[in-house]
mmCIF file of C-alpha atoms in Angstrom:
data_model
loop_
_atom_site.group_PDB
_atom_site.id
_atom_site.type_symbol
_atom_site.label_atom_id
_atom_site.label_comp_id
_atom_site.label_asym_id
_atom_site.label_seq_id
_atom_site.Cartn_x
_atom_site.Cartn_y
_atom_site.Cartn_z
ATOM 1 C CA MET A 110 88.993 88.185 101.476
ATOM 2 C CA GLU A 111 90.749 87.942 98.065
ATOM 3 C CA ARG A 112 94.011 85.653 97.607
ATOM 4 C CA LEU A 113 96.589 87.718 94.884
ATOM 5 C CA HIS A 114 99.028 84.898 93.492
ATOM 6 C CA SER A 115 102.299 85.232 91.506
ATOM 7 C CA ALA A 116 103.354 81.807 89.399
ATOM 8 C CA LEU A 117 106.298 83.578 89.180
ATOM 9 C CA LEU A 118 107.164 85.020 92.330
ATOM 10 C CA LYS A 119 106.176 82.020 94.742
ATOM 11 C CA GLU A 120 104.364 84.732 96.607
ATOM 12 C CA GLU A 121 100.657 85.052 97.378
ATOM 13 C CA VAL A 122 98.918 88.191 98.378
ATOM 14 C CA PHE A 123 95.850 88.875 100.849
ATOM 15 C CA ARG A 124 93.305 91.592 100.110
ATOM 16 C CA ASP A 125 90.322 92.939 101.440
ATOM 17 C CA GLN A 126 88.576 96.469 101.122
ATOM 18 C CA LEU A 127 87.247 98.131 104.429
ATOM 19 C CA PRO A 128 83.392 99.648 104.367
ATOM 20 C CA ASN A 129 85.287 103.104 104.904
ATOM 21 C CA GLY A 130 87.517 101.869 101.592
ATOM 22 C CA LEU A 131 90.219 101.574 102.693
ATOM 23 C CA GLN A 132 92.317 99.147 101.151
ATOM 24 C CA VAL A 133 94.362 96.160 102.589
ATOM 25 C CA TYR A 134 97.072 94.091 100.890
ATOM 26 C CA LEU A 135 98.323 92.141 103.190
ATOM 27 C CA LEU A 136 101.960 89.550 102.170
ATOM 28 C CA ARG A 137 103.289 86.614 104.649
ATOM 29 C CA LYS A 138 107.035 86.060 104.605
ATOM 30 C CA ALA A 139 107.220 82.955 106.186
ATOM 31 C CA GLY A 140 110.453 82.634 108.452
ATOM 32 C CA TYR A 141 111.118 86.378 108.802
ATOM 33 C CA HIS A 142 111.976 87.814 111.694
ATOM 34 C CA ARG A 143 110.911 91.484 111.426
ATOM 35 C CA SER A 144 107.536 92.357 110.344
ATOM 36 C CA TYR A 145 106.997 95.900 108.577
ATOM 37 C CA ALA A 146 103.975 97.960 108.181
ATOM 38 C CA THR A 147 102.695 101.647 105.497
ATOM 39 C CA VAL A 148 99.253 103.578 105.190
ATOM 40 C CA ALA A 149 99.700 105.572 101.993
ATOM 41 C CA THR A 150 98.063 108.315 100.684
ATOM 42 C CA ARG A 151 97.658 108.993 97.294
ATOM 43 C CA TYR A 152 98.427 113.240 98.159
ATOM 44 C CA GLY A 153 101.789 114.321 97.413
ATOM 45 C CA SER A 154 103.877 117.540 97.009
ATOM 46 C CA THR A 155 101.997 118.431 93.221
ATOM 47 C CA ASP A 156 98.113 118.460 94.375
ATOM 48 C CA SER A 157 98.474 121.949 95.566
ATOM 49 C CA ARG A 158 94.968 122.563 93.824
ATOM 50 C CA PHE A 159 91.617 120.468 94.297
ATOM 51 C CA VAL A 160 88.353 120.547 95.614
ATOM 52 C CA PRO A 161 88.282 120.109 98.639
ATOM 53 C CA ALA A 162 85.759 117.347 100.491
ATOM 54 C CA GLY A 163 82.397 119.012 100.873
ATOM 55 C CA ALA A 164 82.720 121.623 98.320
ATOM 56 C CA ALA A 165 82.081 122.997 95.160
ATOM 57 C CA GLU A 166 84.852 125.031 93.757
ATOM 58 C CA PRO A 167 88.683 124.377 93.217
ATOM 59 C CA LEU A 168 91.178 125.385 96.230
ATOM 60 C CA ASP A 169 94.622 126.446 95.562
ATOM 61 C CA VAL A 170 97.084 125.713 98.990
ATOM 62 C CA PRO A 171 100.650 126.837 99.314
ATOM 63 C CA PRO A 172 103.390 124.545 98.452
ATOM 64 C CA GLY A 173 104.722 122.134 100.845
ATOM 65 C CA ILE A 174 101.652 121.529 102.412
ATOM 66 C CA ALA A 175 101.762 117.105 101.909
ATOM 67 C CA HIS A 176 104.783 117.881 103.320
ATOM 68 C CA PHE A 177 104.168 119.645 106.561
ATOM 69 C CA LEU A 178 101.135 117.826 106.952
ATOM 70 C CA GLU A 179 103.427 114.752 107.250
ATOM 71 C CA HIS A 180 105.299 116.314 110.019
ATOM 72 C CA LYS A 181 102.628 117.507 112.021
ATOM 73 C CA LEU A 182 100.511 114.247 111.935
ATOM 74 C CA PHE A 183 103.660 112.372 114.559
ATOM 75 C CA GLU A 184 102.852 115.384 117.032
ATOM 76 C CA GLU A 185 99.881 114.233 119.494
ATOM 77 C CA GLU A 186 98.355 116.278 122.674
ATOM 78 C CA GLY A 187 101.294 115.258 125.660
ATOM 79 C CA GLY A 188 104.011 114.381 123.201
ATOM 80 C CA SER A 189 105.374 112.587 120.033
ATOM 81 C CA VAL A 190 104.502 109.407 118.912
ATOM 82 C CA PHE A 191 107.745 108.219 117.839
ATOM 83 C CA ASP A 192 107.857 107.678 121.350
ATOM 84 C CA ARG A 193 105.310 105.486 121.905
ATOM 85 C CA PHE A 194 106.361 103.235 118.348
ATOM 86 C CA ALA A 195 109.776 103.081 120.731
ATOM 87 C CA GLU A 196 108.559 101.481 124.052
ATOM 88 C CA ARG A 197 106.987 98.770 121.644
ATOM 89 C CA GLY A 198 110.061 98.258 119.898
ATOM 90 C CA ALA A 199 109.467 99.827 116.385
ATOM 91 C CA SER A 200 110.924 101.982 114.812
ATOM 92 C CA ALA A 201 109.093 104.255 112.774
ATOM 93 C CA ASN A 202 109.476 106.909 110.471
ATOM 94 C CA ALA A 203 107.213 108.635 107.272
ATOM 95 C CA PHE A 204 107.970 110.555 103.558
ATOM 96 C CA THR A 205 106.482 112.494 101.237
ATOM 97 C CA SER A 206 107.143 112.558 97.464
ATOM 98 C CA TYR A 207 105.944 114.047 94.813
ATOM 99 C CA THR A 208 102.229 111.675 94.375
ATOM 100 C CA LEU A 209 102.356 110.399 98.161
ATOM 101 C CA THR A 210 102.892 110.995 101.728
ATOM 102 C CA ALA A 211 103.114 107.120 103.422
ATOM 103 C CA TYR A 212 103.483 106.428 107.452
ATOM 104 C CA LEU A 213 105.565 103.212 108.259
ATOM 105 C CA PHE A 214 107.450 101.084 111.119
ATOM 106 C CA SER A 215 109.069 97.793 111.076
ATOM 107 C CA CYS A 216 109.237 95.683 114.599
ATOM 108 C CA THR A 217 110.196 92.526 115.404
ATOM 109 C CA GLU A 218 107.603 92.425 118.114
ATOM 110 C CA ALA A 219 104.210 93.610 119.063
ATOM 111 C CA PHE A 220 103.589 93.670 115.299
ATOM 112 C CA HIS A 221 99.586 94.260 116.047
ATOM 113 C CA GLU A 222 100.139 96.487 118.712
ATOM 114 C CA ASN A 223 102.084 98.809 116.495
ATOM 115 C CA LEU A 224 99.993 98.336 113.386
ATOM 116 C CA ARG A 225 96.866 99.697 116.196
ATOM 117 C CA LEU A 226 99.182 102.077 116.756
ATOM 118 C CA LEU A 227 100.352 103.216 112.642
ATOM 119 C CA LEU A 228 96.379 103.298 111.826
ATOM 120 C CA ASN A 229 94.970 105.050 115.127
ATOM 121 C CA PHE A 230 97.295 108.085 114.746
ATOM 122 C CA VAL A 231 96.997 109.085 111.407
ATOM 123 C CA GLY A 232 93.709 108.752 111.290
ATOM 124 C CA ARG A 233 93.132 111.343 114.390
ATOM 125 C CA PRO A 234 95.756 114.220 113.674
ATOM 126 C CA TYR A 235 96.413 117.155 116.191
ATOM 127 C CA PHE A 236 96.649 120.769 115.338
ATOM 128 C CA THR A 237 96.881 123.685 116.706
ATOM 129 C CA ASP A 238 97.824 127.321 116.312
ATOM 130 C CA GLU A 239 100.720 126.908 118.622
ATOM 131 C CA LEU A 240 101.918 124.021 117.242
ATOM 132 C CA VAL A 241 101.739 125.039 113.493
ATOM 133 C CA GLU A 242 103.782 127.918 113.854
ATOM 134 C CA LYS A 243 106.611 125.916 115.654
ATOM 135 C CA GLU A 244 106.422 123.600 112.946
ATOM 136 C CA LYS A 245 107.597 126.307 110.591
ATOM 137 C CA GLY A 246 110.308 127.234 111.715
ATOM 138 C CA ILE A 247 111.719 123.587 111.705
ATOM 139 C CA ILE A 248 110.478 123.161 108.262
ATOM 140 C CA GLU A 249 112.044 126.489 107.290
ATOM 141 C CA GLN A 250 115.282 125.330 108.948
ATOM 142 C CA GLU A 251 114.705 121.948 107.027
ATOM 143 C CA LEU A 252 115.170 123.435 103.690
ATOM 144 C CA LYS A 253 117.741 126.197 104.219
ATOM 145 C CA MET A 254 119.714 122.945 104.855
ATOM 146 C CA TYR A 255 118.878 121.593 101.842
ATOM 147 C CA ASP A 256 120.365 124.337 100.060
ATOM 148 C CA ASP A 257 123.242 123.958 101.534
ATOM 149 C CA HIS A 258 122.932 120.108 100.178
ATOM 150 C CA PRO A 259 124.404 119.792 96.270
ATOM 151 C CA ASP A 260 123.020 116.291 95.074
ATOM 152 C CA ARG A 261 119.118 118.762 96.288
ATOM 153 C CA VAL A 262 120.171 121.388 94.378
ATOM 154 C CA LEU A 263 121.819 119.966 91.541
ATOM 155 C CA VAL A 264 118.057 117.769 90.824
ATOM 156 C CA ARG A 265 116.221 120.467 91.998
ATOM 157 C CA ASN A 266 118.018 123.308 89.588
ATOM 158 C CA LEU A 267 117.752 120.427 86.944
ATOM 159 C CA LEU A 268 113.746 120.367 86.993
ATOM 160 C CA GLU A 269 113.088 123.845 86.936
ATOM 161 C CA ALA A 270 114.507 123.674 83.838
ATOM 162 C CA LEU A 271 113.410 121.265 82.173
ATOM 163 C CA TYR A 272 109.605 121.746 83.406
ATOM 164 C CA HIS A 273 107.684 125.400 82.566
ATOM 165 C CA ARG A 274 104.617 124.768 85.444
ATOM 166 C CA ASN A 275 104.101 121.261 86.687
ATOM 167 C CA PRO A 276 104.354 121.476 90.152
ATOM 168 C CA VAL A 277 107.055 118.777 89.990
ATOM 169 C CA ARG A 278 109.146 121.284 89.534
ATOM 170 C CA ILE A 279 108.809 122.882 92.834
ATOM 171 C CA ASP A 280 111.101 121.204 96.040
ATOM 172 C CA ILE A 281 108.493 118.678 97.535
ATOM 173 C CA GLY A 282 108.803 120.312 100.677
ATOM 174 C CA GLY A 283 107.877 124.277 98.948
ATOM 175 C CA THR A 284 109.897 126.964 99.882
ATOM 176 C CA VAL A 285 110.542 128.937 102.396
ATOM 177 C CA GLU A 286 107.595 131.717 101.687
ATOM 178 C CA SER A 287 105.400 129.224 100.720
ATOM 179 C CA VAL A 288 105.565 127.078 104.836
ATOM 180 C CA ARG A 289 105.246 130.809 106.079
ATOM 181 C CA GLN A 290 101.726 130.835 104.426
ATOM 182 C CA ILE A 291 100.612 127.610 105.542
ATOM 183 C CA THR A 292 97.352 127.807 108.000
ATOM 184 C CA LYS A 293 96.230 125.092 110.657
ATOM 185 C CA GLU A 294 92.375 125.792 108.656
ATOM 186 C CA GLN A 295 94.450 124.587 105.355
ATOM 187 C CA LEU A 296 95.935 121.767 107.167
ATOM 188 C CA SER A 297 92.473 120.564 108.498
ATOM 189 C CA THR A 298 91.132 121.045 104.734
ATOM 190 C CA CYS A 299 94.127 119.366 103.141
ATOM 191 C CA TYR A 300 93.920 116.403 105.775
ATOM 192 C CA ALA A 301 89.930 115.643 104.971
ATOM 193 C CA THR A 302 90.018 115.700 101.818
ATOM 194 C CA PHE A 303 93.477 113.331 101.447
ATOM 195 C CA TYR A 304 93.499 111.264 104.599
ATOM 196 C CA HIS A 305 89.700 109.875 104.218
ATOM 197 C CA PRO A 306 90.411 105.745 103.870
ATOM 198 C CA SER A 307 89.242 105.824 99.868
ATOM 199 C CA ASN A 308 91.850 107.498 99.240
ATOM 200 C CA MET A 309 94.346 105.405 100.920
ATOM 201 C CA VAL A 310 96.382 101.689 101.278
ATOM 202 C CA LEU A 311 97.409 99.460 103.785
ATOM 203 C CA PHE A 312 100.179 97.559 103.100
ATOM 204 C CA ALA A 313 101.760 95.048 106.019
ATOM 205 C CA ALA A 314 104.348 91.897 105.102
ATOM 206 C CA GLY A 315 105.993 89.571 107.407
ATOM 207 C CA ASP A 316 105.572 86.944 108.776
ATOM 208 C CA LEU A 317 101.490 87.415 110.122
ATOM 209 C CA ASP A 318 98.790 85.226 109.857
ATOM 210 C CA PRO A 319 96.603 87.092 107.485
ATOM 211 C CA GLN A 320 93.049 86.458 109.123
ATOM 212 C CA GLU A 321 94.052 88.100 112.189
ATOM 213 C CA THR A 322 96.015 91.067 111.064
ATOM 214 C CA LEU A 323 93.094 91.898 108.948
ATOM 215 C CA ARG A 324 90.862 91.617 112.057
ATOM 216 C CA VAL A 325 93.044 94.091 113.889
ATOM 217 C CA VAL A 326 92.986 96.257 110.838
ATOM 218 C CA ARG A 327 88.613 95.867 111.232
ATOM 219 C CA GLU A 328 88.777 96.495 114.806
ATOM 220 C CA THR A 329 91.175 99.825 114.661
ATOM 221 C CA ALA A 330 89.987 101.713 111.328
ATOM 222 C CA SER A 331 86.963 104.316 111.436
ATOM 223 C CA ASP A 332 83.813 104.310 110.299
ATOM 224 C CA GLY A 333 82.458 105.240 107.098
ATOM 225 C CA SER A 334 81.402 104.805 104.104
ATOM 226 C CA PRO A 335 83.630 105.109 100.648
ATOM 227 C CA ARG A 336 83.891 108.099 98.872
ATOM 228 C CA GLY A 337 84.094 109.206 94.813
ATOM 229 C CA GLU A 338 87.628 110.651 93.223
ATOM 230 C CA ILE A 339 89.335 113.269 94.167
ATOM 231 C CA ARG A 340 89.079 116.495 91.481
ATOM 232 C CA ARG A 341 92.439 117.432 91.394
ATOM 233 C CA PHE A 342 94.040 119.739 88.866
ATOM 234 C CA TYR A 343 97.771 120.613 87.167
ATOM 235 C CA PRO A 344 98.888 123.245 85.029
ATOM 236 C CA GLU A 345 99.216 122.419 81.009
ATOM 237 C CA GLU A 346 102.671 121.828 80.070
ATOM 238 C CA PRO A 347 104.275 122.878 77.311
ATOM 239 C CA PRO A 348 106.328 120.333 75.508
ATOM 240 C CA ALA A 349 109.836 122.141 75.397
ATOM 241 C CA VAL A 350 112.730 122.512 78.218
ATOM 242 C CA ARG A 351 111.825 125.810 80.397
ATOM 243 C CA GLU A 352 116.119 126.269 80.154
ATOM 244 C CA ARG A 353 118.704 124.286 78.262
ATOM 245 C CA ARG A 354 121.354 124.638 81.115
ATOM 246 C CA VAL A 355 121.510 126.235 84.543
ATOM 247 C CA GLU A 356 124.573 126.098 86.676
ATOM 248 C CA GLN A 357 125.150 127.316 90.480
ATOM 249 C CA ARG A 358 128.265 127.568 92.532
ATOM 250 C CA MET A 359 128.389 126.043 95.954
ATOM 251 C CA ALA A 360 131.138 124.784 98.712
ATOM 252 C CA VAL A 361 131.736 122.199 97.180
ATOM 253 C CA SER A 362 135.616 119.733 96.097
ATOM 254 C CA ARG A 363 133.886 118.341 93.190
ATOM 255 C CA PRO A 364 131.624 119.446 90.568
ATOM 256 C CA ARG A 365 128.378 117.382 89.978
ATOM 257 C CA TYR A 366 126.603 117.015 86.708
ATOM 258 C CA ALA A 367 123.219 116.118 85.514
ATOM 259 C CA LEU A 368 121.905 115.641 82.257
ATOM 260 C CA GLY A 369 117.473 115.698 81.873
ATOM 261 C CA LEU A 370 115.267 114.102 79.249
ATOM 262 C CA LYS A 371 111.651 115.385 79.014
ATOM 263 C CA ASP A 372 109.687 112.630 78.511
ATOM 264 C CA THR A 373 106.388 114.617 76.646
ATOM 265 C CA ALA A 374 103.973 111.686 76.654
ATOM 266 C CA THR A 375 102.377 111.143 79.737
ATOM 267 C CA GLY A 376 98.876 110.680 80.743
ATOM 268 C CA PHE A 377 99.889 107.114 81.350
ATOM 269 C CA THR A 378 97.947 104.899 84.016
ATOM 270 C CA GLY A 379 98.269 100.865 85.020
ATOM 271 C CA GLU A 380 100.339 98.334 83.021
ATOM 272 C CA ASP A 381 100.590 100.824 80.377
ATOM 273 C CA LEU A 382 102.407 103.244 82.542
ATOM 274 C CA MET A 383 105.026 100.909 84.488
ATOM 275 C CA ARG A 384 106.190 99.083 80.559
ATOM 276 C CA ARG A 385 106.842 102.291 79.871
ATOM 277 C CA GLU A 386 108.885 102.777 83.027
ATOM 278 C CA ILE A 387 110.752 99.063 82.782
ATOM 279 C CA ALA A 388 111.146 100.184 79.019
ATOM 280 C CA HIS A 389 112.791 103.087 79.621
ATOM 281 C CA ASN A 390 115.027 102.365 82.573
ATOM 282 C CA MET A 391 116.154 99.099 80.278
ATOM 283 C CA LEU A 392 116.909 101.141 77.541
ATOM 284 C CA LEU A 393 119.314 103.347 79.678
ATOM 285 C CA HIS A 394 120.811 100.369 81.145
ATOM 286 C CA MET A 395 121.798 99.089 77.543
ATOM 287 C CA VAL A 396 123.230 102.801 76.989
ATOM 288 C CA LEU A 397 124.956 103.938 80.242
ATOM 289 C CA GLY A 398 124.872 100.073 82.805
ATOM 290 C CA ARG A 399 127.772 99.123 84.586
ATOM 291 C CA SER A 400 128.528 96.708 82.565
ATOM 292 C CA SER A 401 127.872 98.721 79.120
ATOM 293 C CA GLU A 402 130.630 99.941 76.955
ATOM 294 C CA ALA A 403 130.014 103.441 77.291
ATOM 295 C CA TYR A 404 130.125 103.227 80.760
ATOM 296 C CA GLN A 405 133.434 101.607 81.245
ATOM 297 C CA ARG A 406 135.360 104.035 78.707
ATOM 298 C CA LEU A 407 133.662 106.898 80.909
ATOM 299 C CA TYR A 408 134.617 105.377 84.275
ATOM 300 C CA GLU A 409 138.305 104.248 82.442
ATOM 301 C CA GLU A 410 138.795 108.128 81.449
ATOM 302 C CA GLY A 411 137.580 109.177 84.795
ATOM 303 C CA LEU A 412 135.156 111.444 83.507
ATOM 304 C CA ILE A 413 132.614 109.582 85.840
ATOM 305 C CA ASP A 414 133.057 107.643 89.268
ATOM 306 C CA ASP A 415 130.570 104.403 91.031
ATOM 307 C CA GLY A 416 128.342 107.371 91.765
ATOM 308 C CA PHE A 417 127.071 107.974 88.162
ATOM 309 C CA SER A 418 123.724 106.725 88.156
ATOM 310 C CA ALA A 419 120.861 106.811 85.241
ATOM 311 C CA TYR A 420 117.330 106.381 85.748
ATOM 312 C CA TYR A 421 114.028 107.251 84.166
ATOM 313 C CA THR A 422 111.141 108.306 86.555
ATOM 314 C CA ALA A 423 107.261 109.153 85.869
ATOM 315 C CA SER A 424 103.822 109.601 87.442
ATOM 316 C CA PRO A 425 100.792 110.056 84.879
ATOM 317 C CA LEU A 426 101.660 114.004 84.980
ATOM 318 C CA TYR A 427 105.288 113.558 84.514
ATOM 319 C CA GLY A 428 108.341 111.516 83.317
ATOM 320 C CA HIS A 429 111.789 112.382 82.310
ATOM 321 C CA ALA A 430 115.493 110.209 82.894
ATOM 322 C CA ILE A 431 118.442 112.052 84.762
ATOM 323 C CA LEU A 432 121.895 110.812 84.551
ATOM 324 C CA GLY A 433 125.083 111.799 85.700
ATOM 325 C CA GLY A 434 126.775 112.041 89.416
ATOM 326 C CA GLU A 435 131.083 114.072 90.213
ATOM 327 C CA THR A 436 132.733 114.565 87.581
ATOM 328 C CA ASP A 437 135.817 116.462 87.278
ATOM 329 C CA ASP A 438 134.997 118.021 84.206
ATOM 330 C CA PRO A 439 131.198 118.621 83.361
ATOM 331 C CA ASP A 440 132.271 119.869 79.858
ATOM 332 C CA ARG A 441 133.722 116.743 78.849
ATOM 333 C CA LEU A 442 131.356 115.111 80.028
ATOM 334 C CA HIS A 443 128.554 116.236 78.915
ATOM 335 C CA ASP A 444 130.102 116.224 75.442
ATOM 336 C CA GLU A 445 130.951 113.098 75.481
ATOM 337 C CA LEU A 446 127.565 112.168 76.673
ATOM 338 C CA THR A 447 125.423 113.996 74.303
ATOM 339 C CA ARG A 448 127.325 111.951 71.340
ATOM 340 C CA ILE A 449 126.410 108.183 73.087
ATOM 341 C CA LEU A 450 123.105 109.396 73.501
ATOM 342 C CA GLU A 451 122.954 110.555 69.591
ATOM 343 C CA ARG A 452 124.972 107.185 68.306
ATOM 344 C CA PHE A 453 122.633 104.903 71.006
ATOM 345 C CA ARG A 454 119.408 106.912 68.787
ATOM 346 C CA ARG A 455 120.180 106.384 65.639
ATOM 347 C CA ASP A 456 122.326 103.184 65.108
ATOM 348 C CA GLY A 457 120.021 100.919 67.969
ATOM 349 C CA PHE A 458 120.744 98.369 69.650
ATOM 350 C CA PRO A 459 121.859 94.565 68.996
ATOM 351 C CA ASP A 460 120.243 91.836 70.578
ATOM 352 C CA ALA A 461 122.556 90.596 72.791
ATOM 353 C CA ASP A 462 122.392 94.219 74.993
ATOM 354 C CA PHE A 463 119.029 93.847 74.995
ATOM 355 C CA ARG A 464 119.602 90.860 76.405
ATOM 356 C CA ARG A 465 121.645 91.704 79.223
ATOM 357 C CA ALA A 466 119.215 94.147 79.849
ATOM 358 C CA LYS A 467 116.847 91.836 81.135
ATOM 359 C CA ARG A 468 118.644 89.859 82.894
ATOM 360 C CA GLN A 469 119.286 92.962 85.118
ATOM 361 C CA ALA A 470 116.426 94.043 85.175
ATOM 362 C CA MET A 471 115.008 90.577 86.358
ATOM 363 C CA GLY A 472 117.794 90.297 88.998
ATOM 364 C CA GLU A 473 117.660 94.119 90.660
ATOM 365 C CA PHE A 474 113.786 93.119 91.224
ATOM 366 C CA LEU A 475 114.552 89.703 92.540
ATOM 367 C CA ASN A 476 117.716 91.408 94.695
ATOM 368 C CA GLY A 477 115.048 93.925 95.921
ATOM 369 C CA PHE A 478 112.311 91.639 97.100
ATOM 370 C CA ASN A 479 114.556 90.372 99.829
ATOM 371 C CA SER A 480 113.664 93.532 101.135
ATOM 372 C CA LEU A 481 110.510 94.411 102.923
ATOM 373 C CA GLU A 482 110.838 98.114 102.267
ATOM 374 C CA PHE A 483 111.330 97.452 99.063
ATOM 375 C CA ILE A 484 108.582 95.156 98.474
ATOM 376 C CA ALA A 485 105.736 97.435 100.315
ATOM 377 C CA HIS A 486 107.090 100.886 99.167
ATOM 378 C CA SER A 487 107.085 100.214 95.200
ATOM 379 C CA PHE A 488 103.480 98.209 96.205
ATOM 380 C CA VAL A 489 102.032 101.267 97.318
ATOM 381 C CA SER A 490 103.795 103.400 94.591
ATOM 382 C CA TYR A 491 102.265 101.736 91.635
ATOM 383 C CA HIS A 492 99.172 100.617 93.473
ATOM 384 C CA PHE A 493 98.442 104.765 93.290
ATOM 385 C CA ARG A 494 99.358 104.560 89.420
ATOM 386 C CA GLN A 495 96.675 101.282 88.764
ATOM 387 C CA ALA A 496 98.985 99.309 88.121
ATOM 388 C CA ASN A 497 100.098 95.137 90.116
ATOM 389 C CA PHE A 498 103.609 95.352 91.143
ATOM 390 C CA PHE A 499 103.217 91.361 90.957
ATOM 391 C CA ARG A 500 103.268 91.958 87.643
ATOM 392 C CA TYR A 501 106.561 93.701 87.256
ATOM 393 C CA LEU A 502 108.679 90.432 86.581
ATOM 394 C CA GLU A 503 105.880 89.341 84.213
ATOM 395 C CA ILE A 504 106.559 92.775 81.999
ATOM 396 C CA VAL A 505 110.568 92.363 81.860
ATOM 397 C CA GLN A 506 110.016 88.396 81.269
ATOM 398 C CA GLU A 507 107.720 89.364 77.759
ATOM 399 C CA MET A 508 108.832 92.548 76.844
ATOM 400 C CA PRO A 509 110.208 92.042 73.105
ATOM 401 C CA PRO A 510 113.374 94.569 71.899
ATOM 402 C CA GLU A 511 110.832 95.874 69.574
ATOM 403 C CA GLU A 512 108.940 98.018 72.343
ATOM 404 C CA LEU A 513 112.651 99.185 73.451
ATOM 405 C CA ARG A 514 113.684 100.917 70.088
ATOM 406 C CA ALA A 515 109.978 101.835 69.687
ATOM 407 C CA HIS A 516 110.602 104.220 72.536
ATOM 408 C CA ALA A 517 114.482 104.936 72.102
ATOM 409 C CA GLU A 518 113.475 107.642 69.523
ATOM 410 C CA GLY A 519 111.659 109.651 72.134
ATOM 411 C CA LEU A 520 113.550 109.198 75.145
ATOM 412 C CA LEU A 521 116.389 110.617 73.958
ATOM 413 C CA ASP A 522 115.440 113.623 71.920
ATOM 414 C CA LEU A 523 117.963 115.704 72.977
ATOM 415 C CA GLU A 524 116.039 118.811 71.770
ATOM 416 C CA ARG A 525 114.296 118.085 74.766
ATOM 417 C CA SER A 526 116.798 117.648 77.492
ATOM 418 C CA SER A 527 118.605 120.378 80.185
ATOM 419 C CA VAL A 528 121.451 120.439 81.732
ATOM 420 C CA SER A 529 121.860 121.082 85.623
ATOM 421 C CA VAL A 530 125.953 121.658 86.541
ATOM 422 C CA VAL A 531 126.902 122.696 90.405
ATOM 423 C CA ARG A 532 130.635 123.862 90.245
ATOM 424 C CA PRO A 533 133.034 124.670 93.056
ATOM 425 C CA ARG A 534 133.345 128.364 94.554
#
């Protein structure tokens, strides 16, 4: 078992790869009362065109099928896996993102017993035509509920405006129409392709014995040998945004506003992608973080409140920044943000602001490192993007201001921006 050591964090991760291709990472947190584990597959909502296992030609599946499959794996003959976790004193959950699906649990006792349960239920799907049809109705209701959630609608409309063809513009759960098209055979094909151990990772953290935990994993994991890379296909995305502005009226007491900035430089992986994400978020902190002059002025003028945020997110397939929140005057806020971003792009930033942003990035990371959930989810997310999460702090420390100045020109280009507004009816 390999040991990965971070001198800055004073942490050590134990790594191994099983004969079936599953990569295992174990983080011992001495003195922690709670333990946490997640098993994840590099399969998200954007993976709707691919070559299935054992096939030669690409297959198109309906949007939302990765999320649908996540729901179905918790079902087993005779009941729900949630009940079995509860019987063992564990809290279980799962989520699907644009790029991955993760299954997880936390507990304060019976960790290895719960770990076996996690590996077993993810490794043994149970599909019937009757249960698939039943699930369609459940997910349709979930999607309709999201249609009444103003913050979700705000971001969904923004991504639809930013992107022409990139599948990130489609809701992770798909649409009511696409969900109705999903079949048991399609679910089985997606499972056989994306839930092979070679496409998955297990991360566990807590006051655990790495050798004993690895023994449990080896005993429980399925047999088999590694497979090659899954061939995935994505539509070509033009650099321009699809729409500059989109508005919708809903039953809300205050308007919502979001500004999206489309990053046209995509395809990055590994540490290049991590550096880009860190740099862009540091830029956004400098220009509109809570300690910035611009944020304080907008707050004092009543244009924003504590819910205002500005963040950048990226994968090899896409990259964008989203700025916004609730506001009484979305039009005035838009004008103010436009002037702030244009001035920052033109004039740059003093080194003092850069040092403040660096301290902020390091502080947020170290604060998050107290959470097993933060560590596990961040590690898995960067792992699938071929980056080492435990290098994050070192990259922040070594990053020069010139690197951020080089990024500001592209990120803050308002010619590649879209606006989404939700107003009261």
